[in-house]
Coordinates of C-alpha atoms and ligand atoms in Angstrom, one line a residue:
M26 CA 98.7 108.0 88.2
K27 CA 101.8 106.0 89.1
I28 CA 100.9 103.2 91.4
A29 CA 103.2 100.8 93.4
I30 CA 101.9 97.6 94.8
I31 CA 103.8 95.7 97.4
G32 CA 102.9 92.0 97.7
A33 CA 102.0 90.2 94.5
G34 CA 99.9 87.3 96.0
T35 CA 96.2 86.6 95.7
M36 CA 95.3 90.3 96.1
G37 CA 98.4 92.1 94.8
H38 CA 98.3 90.7 91.2
G39 CA 94.5 91.3 91.0
L40 CA 94.9 94.9 92.2
A41 CA 97.6 95.5 89.7
L42 CA 95.2 94.4 87.0
V43 CA 92.4 96.6 88.3
Y44 CA 94.5 99.8 88.3
A45 CA 96.0 99.0 84.9
L46 CA 92.5 98.5 83.5
G47 CA 91.8 102.0 84.9
G48 CA 94.6 103.4 82.8
H49 CA 97.2 103.7 85.5
V50 CA 100.9 102.6 85.3
V51 CA 101.6 99.9 87.9
A52 CA 104.8 98.6 89.5
L53 CA 104.4 95.3 91.4
T54 CA 106.8 93.7 93.7
D55 CA 107.0 90.8 96.2
S56 CA 109.7 89.6 98.5
R57 CA 109.2 86.0 97.1
A58 CA 110.7 85.8 93.6
E59 CA 108.5 82.8 92.7
T60 CA 105.4 84.8 93.6
L61 CA 106.4 87.8 91.5
A62 CA 107.3 85.4 88.6
T63 CA 103.8 83.9 88.7
A64 CA 101.9 87.2 88.7
P65 CA 102.1 87.9 84.9
S66 CA 100.5 84.5 84.0
L67 CA 97.7 85.0 86.6
I68 CA 97.1 88.5 85.3
E69 CA 97.0 87.2 81.7
A70 CA 94.6 84.3 82.7
A71 CA 92.3 86.9 84.3
C72 CA 92.4 89.0 81.2
R73 CA 91.4 86.0 79.1
S74 CA 88.3 85.5 81.3
L75 CA 87.5 89.2 81.1
A76 CA 88.0 89.3 77.3
E77 CA 85.9 86.1 76.8
A78 CA 83.1 87.8 78.7
G79 CA 83.3 90.9 76.6
E80 CA 84.5 93.1 79.5
I81 CA 87.7 94.1 77.8
A82 CA 89.0 94.0 74.2
P83 CA 90.5 90.7 73.2
D84 CA 93.9 92.3 72.6
W85 CA 93.8 94.6 75.7
H86 CA 96.4 92.5 77.5
A87 CA 98.8 92.3 74.6
T88 CA 98.5 95.9 73.5
Q89 CA 98.1 97.7 76.8
G90 CA 98.0 95.5 79.9
A91 CA 101.4 93.8 79.7
A92 CA 103.1 97.2 79.2
A93 CA 101.1 98.9 82.0
I94 CA 102.1 96.4 84.7
N95 CA 105.8 96.1 85.5
C96 CA 107.1 93.4 87.9
V97 CA 110.0 94.9 89.8
P98 CA 112.1 92.8 92.2
D99 CA 113.5 95.7 94.1
L100 CA 111.3 97.6 96.6
A101 CA 113.0 101.0 96.2
A102 CA 112.7 100.8 92.4
T103 CA 109.1 99.8 92.7
V104 CA 108.0 102.8 94.8
A105 CA 110.3 105.4 93.0
G106 CA 108.1 108.3 91.9
A107 CA 104.9 106.5 93.0
D108 CA 101.8 108.7 93.7
L109 CA 100.0 105.9 95.5
V110 CA 101.7 102.9 97.3
I111 CA 99.5 100.0 98.1
E112 CA 100.5 97.5 100.8
A113 CA 99.1 94.0 100.1
I114 CA 101.5 91.8 102.0
T115 CA 100.9 89.0 104.4
E116 CA 98.4 89.8 107.2
R117 CA 101.0 90.0 110.0
P118 CA 101.5 93.2 112.1
D119 CA 105.2 92.7 112.4
A120 CA 105.7 92.3 108.6
K121 CA 103.5 95.3 107.9
R122 CA 105.3 97.5 110.5
E123 CA 108.6 96.6 108.9
V124 CA 107.4 97.5 105.4
Y125 CA 106.0 100.8 106.6
T126 CA 109.2 101.7 108.3
T127 CA 111.2 101.0 105.2
L128 CA 108.7 102.9 103.0
D129 CA 108.9 105.9 105.3
K130 CA 112.6 106.3 104.2
L131 CA 111.8 105.7 100.5
L132 CA 108.7 107.7 99.7
P133 CA 108.4 111.4 98.9
P134 CA 106.1 113.3 101.4
S135 CA 103.4 113.5 98.8
A136 CA 102.9 109.8 98.3
V137 CA 99.7 108.2 99.6
L138 CA 100.1 104.9 101.5
A139 CA 97.1 102.5 101.4
S140 CA 96.8 99.2 103.1
N141 CA 94.6 96.3 101.9
T142 CA 94.5 94.8 105.4
S143 CA 91.4 92.6 106.1
Y144 CA 91.3 92.8 109.9
L145 CA 94.3 94.7 111.3
D146 CA 94.2 98.3 112.7
V147 CA 97.4 99.2 110.8
F148 CA 97.5 102.9 111.8
P149 CA 99.5 102.3 115.0
L150 CA 102.1 100.5 112.8
I151 CA 102.6 103.5 110.4
P152 CA 105.3 106.1 111.2
P153 CA 103.9 109.4 112.5
A154 CA 105.1 111.4 109.5
R155 CA 103.0 109.3 107.1
Q156 CA 99.8 109.4 109.1
A157 CA 98.2 112.3 107.3
R158 CA 98.5 110.5 103.9
A159 CA 97.8 106.9 105.1
L160 CA 94.5 105.0 104.8
I161 CA 93.0 101.6 104.3
M162 CA 91.6 100.7 100.9
H163 CA 90.3 97.2 101.3
W164 CA 89.3 95.2 98.3
Y165 CA 87.6 91.8 97.8
T166 CA 88.9 88.9 95.8
P167 CA 89.0 88.8 92.9
P168 CA 89.1 92.6 92.8
Y169 CA 88.6 92.8 89.0
L170 CA 85.2 91.2 89.6
V171 CA 84.0 92.3 93.0
D172 CA 83.2 96.0 93.1
L173 CA 83.1 96.9 96.8
V174 CA 86.1 98.9 98.2
D175 CA 86.2 99.8 101.9
I176 CA 87.9 103.2 102.5
V177 CA 89.0 103.8 106.1
P178 CA 90.8 106.9 107.5
G179 CA 93.2 106.7 110.4
P180 CA 93.0 109.1 113.3
Q181 CA 95.1 111.7 111.4
T182 CA 94.3 111.0 107.7
S183 CA 93.6 114.2 105.7
P184 CA 90.0 114.4 104.4
D185 CA 91.5 115.5 101.1
V186 CA 93.3 112.1 100.8
I187 CA 90.1 110.2 101.6
A188 CA 88.2 112.3 99.0
A189 CA 90.9 111.8 96.3
M190 CA 91.0 108.0 96.9
R191 CA 87.2 107.7 96.9
Q192 CA 87.2 109.5 93.5
L193 CA 90.0 107.2 92.2
V194 CA 87.9 104.2 93.1
L195 CA 84.7 105.7 91.5
D196 CA 86.8 106.4 88.4
L197 CA 87.7 102.7 88.3
G198 CA 84.0 101.9 88.1
K199 CA 83.9 100.5 91.6
V200 CA 81.8 101.1 94.7
P201 CA 83.6 102.9 97.6
I202 CA 82.2 102.8 101.1
V203 CA 83.9 105.4 103.4
F204 CA 84.1 104.5 107.1
R205 CA 84.2 107.1 109.8
H206 CA 86.9 105.1 111.6
F207 CA 88.5 101.7 111.5
I208 CA 86.6 98.6 112.6
S209 CA 88.1 95.2 112.2
G210 CA 86.3 93.3 109.4
Y211 CA 84.5 96.3 108.0
V212 CA 80.8 95.6 107.1
A213 CA 80.9 92.9 104.4
N214 CA 83.5 90.7 106.2
R215 CA 81.6 91.0 109.5
V216 CA 78.4 89.8 107.8
Q217 CA 80.3 87.1 106.0
S218 CA 81.9 86.0 109.3
A219 CA 78.5 85.9 111.0
I220 CA 77.2 83.6 108.2
A221 CA 80.4 81.5 108.4
L222 CA 80.0 81.0 112.2
E223 CA 76.4 79.7 111.7
V224 CA 77.4 77.6 108.8
Y225 CA 80.3 75.9 110.6
R226 CA 78.1 75.3 113.6
L227 CA 75.5 73.6 111.5
L228 CA 78.2 71.6 109.7
D229 CA 79.8 70.4 113.0
E230 CA 76.4 69.5 114.4
G231 CA 75.7 67.4 111.2
V232 CA 72.3 69.0 110.8
V233 CA 72.4 68.7 106.9
S234 CA 75.2 67.9 104.5
A235 CA 77.8 70.4 103.3
A236 CA 76.1 70.4 99.9
D237 CA 72.7 71.2 101.4
I238 CA 74.1 74.1 103.5
D239 CA 75.4 75.6 100.3
N240 CA 72.1 74.8 98.5
S241 CA 70.2 76.7 101.3
V242 CA 72.4 79.7 100.7
I243 CA 72.4 79.5 96.9
H244 CA 68.7 78.8 96.4
G245 CA 67.3 80.5 99.5
L246 CA 69.3 83.6 100.3
A247 CA 71.5 84.4 97.3
L248 CA 68.9 85.3 94.6
R249 CA 67.4 88.2 96.5
M250 CA 70.6 89.6 97.9
P251 CA 71.9 91.4 94.8
V252 CA 68.5 93.1 94.3
L253 CA 67.5 93.8 98.0
G254 CA 70.5 93.4 100.3
V255 CA 69.4 92.7 103.8
L256 CA 67.6 95.9 105.0
A257 CA 65.5 96.5 101.8
K258 CA 64.5 92.8 102.0
A259 CA 63.3 93.5 105.6
D260 CA 61.2 96.4 104.3
F261 CA 59.6 94.0 101.8
T262 CA 59.0 91.3 104.4
G263 CA 57.5 94.0 106.6
L264 CA 59.0 95.2 109.9
P265 CA 56.3 93.7 112.1
L266 CA 57.4 90.2 111.1
Q267 CA 61.0 91.3 111.6
R268 CA 60.1 92.4 115.2
D269 CA 58.2 89.1 115.9
A270 CA 61.0 87.0 114.4
L271 CA 63.5 88.8 116.7
A272 CA 61.3 88.3 119.7
N273 CA 60.5 84.6 118.9
R274 CA 64.0 83.4 118.1
T275 CA 64.8 80.4 120.3
Y276 CA 68.5 80.0 119.4
A277 CA 71.4 82.2 120.1
P278 CA 74.1 83.1 117.6
P279 CA 76.9 80.6 117.7
P280 CA 79.7 81.4 120.3
V281 CA 83.0 82.4 118.8
R282 CA 84.9 79.2 119.4
G283 CA 87.9 80.1 117.2
R284 CA 87.7 76.7 115.4
C285 CA 85.5 74.4 113.4
D286 CA 85.9 70.6 114.0
T287 CA 85.1 69.7 110.3
I288 CA 87.7 72.1 109.0
D289 CA 90.3 70.7 111.4
R290 CA 89.4 67.1 110.2
L291 CA 89.7 68.1 106.6
L292 CA 93.0 69.9 107.0
A293 CA 94.5 66.9 109.0
A294 CA 93.6 64.8 105.9
G295 CA 95.4 67.3 103.6
N296 CA 92.2 68.7 102.2
S297 CA 92.7 72.5 102.0
G298 CA 90.2 73.3 99.3
V299 CA 90.5 74.0 95.6
M300 CA 94.3 74.3 95.8
S301 CA 94.6 70.6 96.9
G302 CA 91.6 69.3 94.8
R303 CA 89.4 68.7 97.9
G304 CA 88.0 70.7 100.7
F305 CA 84.3 70.5 101.8
F306 CA 83.8 69.2 98.2
D307 CA 85.7 66.9 95.9
W308 CA 86.8 69.0 92.9
Q309 CA 87.1 65.9 90.7
G310 CA 90.8 66.3 89.8
R311 CA 90.4 69.7 88.1
T312 CA 93.3 72.1 88.3
P313 CA 93.0 75.3 90.4
E314 CA 93.5 77.4 87.2
D315 CA 90.7 75.5 85.5
L316 CA 88.4 76.0 88.5
F317 CA 89.3 79.7 89.0
R318 CA 88.6 80.3 85.3
E319 CA 85.2 78.6 85.6
R320 CA 84.4 80.6 88.7
D321 CA 85.3 83.8 86.9
R322 CA 83.3 82.9 83.8
R323 CA 80.2 82.3 85.9
L324 CA 80.7 85.4 88.1
L325 CA 81.1 87.5 84.9
A326 CA 77.9 86.2 83.4
L327 CA 76.1 87.0 86.7
K328 CA 77.7 90.4 86.8
R329 CA 76.4 91.2 83.4
A330 CA 72.9 90.2 84.4
F331 CA 73.3 92.2 87.7
R332 CA 74.4 95.3 85.8
A333 CA 71.2 95.0 83.7
V334 CA 69.0 94.5 86.7
G335 CA 70.6 96.4 89.6
P336 CA 69.5 96.9 93.2
L337 CA 65.9 97.9 93.7
Q338 CA 66.8 100.5 96.3
A339 CA 69.6 102.4 94.6
P340 CA 72.0 102.8 97.5
E341 CA 73.9 106.0 97.9
T342 CA 77.4 105.3 98.8
S343 CA 79.1 107.5 101.4
Ligands
NAD3 N1 92.9 87.0 100.0 C1 91.8 87.7 100.2 O1 90.7 87.3 99.9 C2 92.0 89.1 100.7 C3 90.9 90.0 100.5 C4 91.0 91.3 101.0 C5 92.1 91.7 101.7 N2 93.2 90.8 101.8 C6 94.4 91.3 102.5 O2 95.3 91.6 101.5 C7 96.7 91.4 102.0 C8 97.3 90.3 101.2 O3 96.6 89.2 101.2 P1 96.8 88.0 100.1 O4 95.6 87.1 100.2 O5 97.1 88.6 98.8 O6 98.1 87.3 100.7 P2 99.1 86.4 99.9 O7 99.7 85.5 101.0 O8 98.5 85.7 98.7 O9 100.2 87.5 99.4 C9 100.9 88.2 100.2 C10 102.3 88.4 99.5 O10 103.1 89.3 100.3 C11 104.4 88.9 100.1 N3 105.2 89.6 101.1 C12 105.3 89.3 102.5 N4 106.1 90.2 103.1 C13 106.6 91.1 102.1 C14 107.4 92.2 102.1 N5 108.0 92.6 103.2 N6 107.7 92.8 100.9 C15 107.1 92.4 99.8 N7 106.3 91.3 99.7 C16 106.0 90.7 100.9 C17 104.4 87.4 100.2 O11 105.5 86.8 99.6 C18 103.1 87.1 99.5 O12 103.3 86.8 98.1 C19 96.5 91.0 103.5 O13 96.6 92.0 104.3 C20 95.0 90.4 103.5 O14 94.4 90.5 104.8 C21 93.1 89.5 101.4

């Protein structure tokens, strides 16, 4: 399949790699020349991590990957002849609307248009003639490591398009979840947001340190989650205890305040996270590339173990 990806940032370059790994030919573009110029080295670094973990052949990037992903500065040339066009640009409705309007003039009627939006209902932004072949395909970062893909139809999306895109995702070895309709944040981002709200409240209240909040998640919650998720774990705990725990809870979920004092303080001091060397934690002068590579190395080792173990209740995806 010929695939065009618009936006070569955090998600776009990773998506280009995922589709190339699946044997597709990819054209990648970005309105910022510097971002497009950086994409090949990020893709190559990701391939090095995958090769070191034995996920791809050591020479895959040199012999196949580099040729399968073409960085193209011009939007019209990027989408020429594309079967699937993926929009992975900045999460701003005005920017997305503008791109869809331009694409409407460039694409053949048969092209499928997929947005990677995290929270936006993009369907009202898409021209009417494109609605039947438009959908959301939402990936998680880094997409070459995280397998979940949310597939969301718009009000007029053809069921054939949803079925074809679900099959495409399955053929990439990923896990598609098909929604009946759009909800902002899907399932995984909503659960993640609920955790983040509670974590930021505890942090602002100074109940324990930032390290001990992460220790609680890593050593308390995380081990069981890949095997049991949330609902199968509740079955193991027993539903009577779940009922009692719900009835006895003496605290309310945190209100949505729209901010976290600790984050505001850190940002005011120039601490934006790994990219600046310090966020909640001091990353000891290590470069972002070094840290991303180490993160990927550890995630790949975990993924190998997870593949061998798998979830206890084999979930059927929709
Ligand atoms: N970062 C994540 O973890 C993540 C995860 C899932 C989904 N998403 C979604 O994916 C999309 C992209 O997010 P990201 O994190 O990669 O953002 P990003 O800022 O890293 O990259 C977006 C890129 O789009 C480019 N761009 C903006 N307008 C453009 C245009 N008109 N034409 C071509 N390129 C344009 C920008 O120059 C930028 O390089 C967003 O909708 C976001 O919500 C992000």
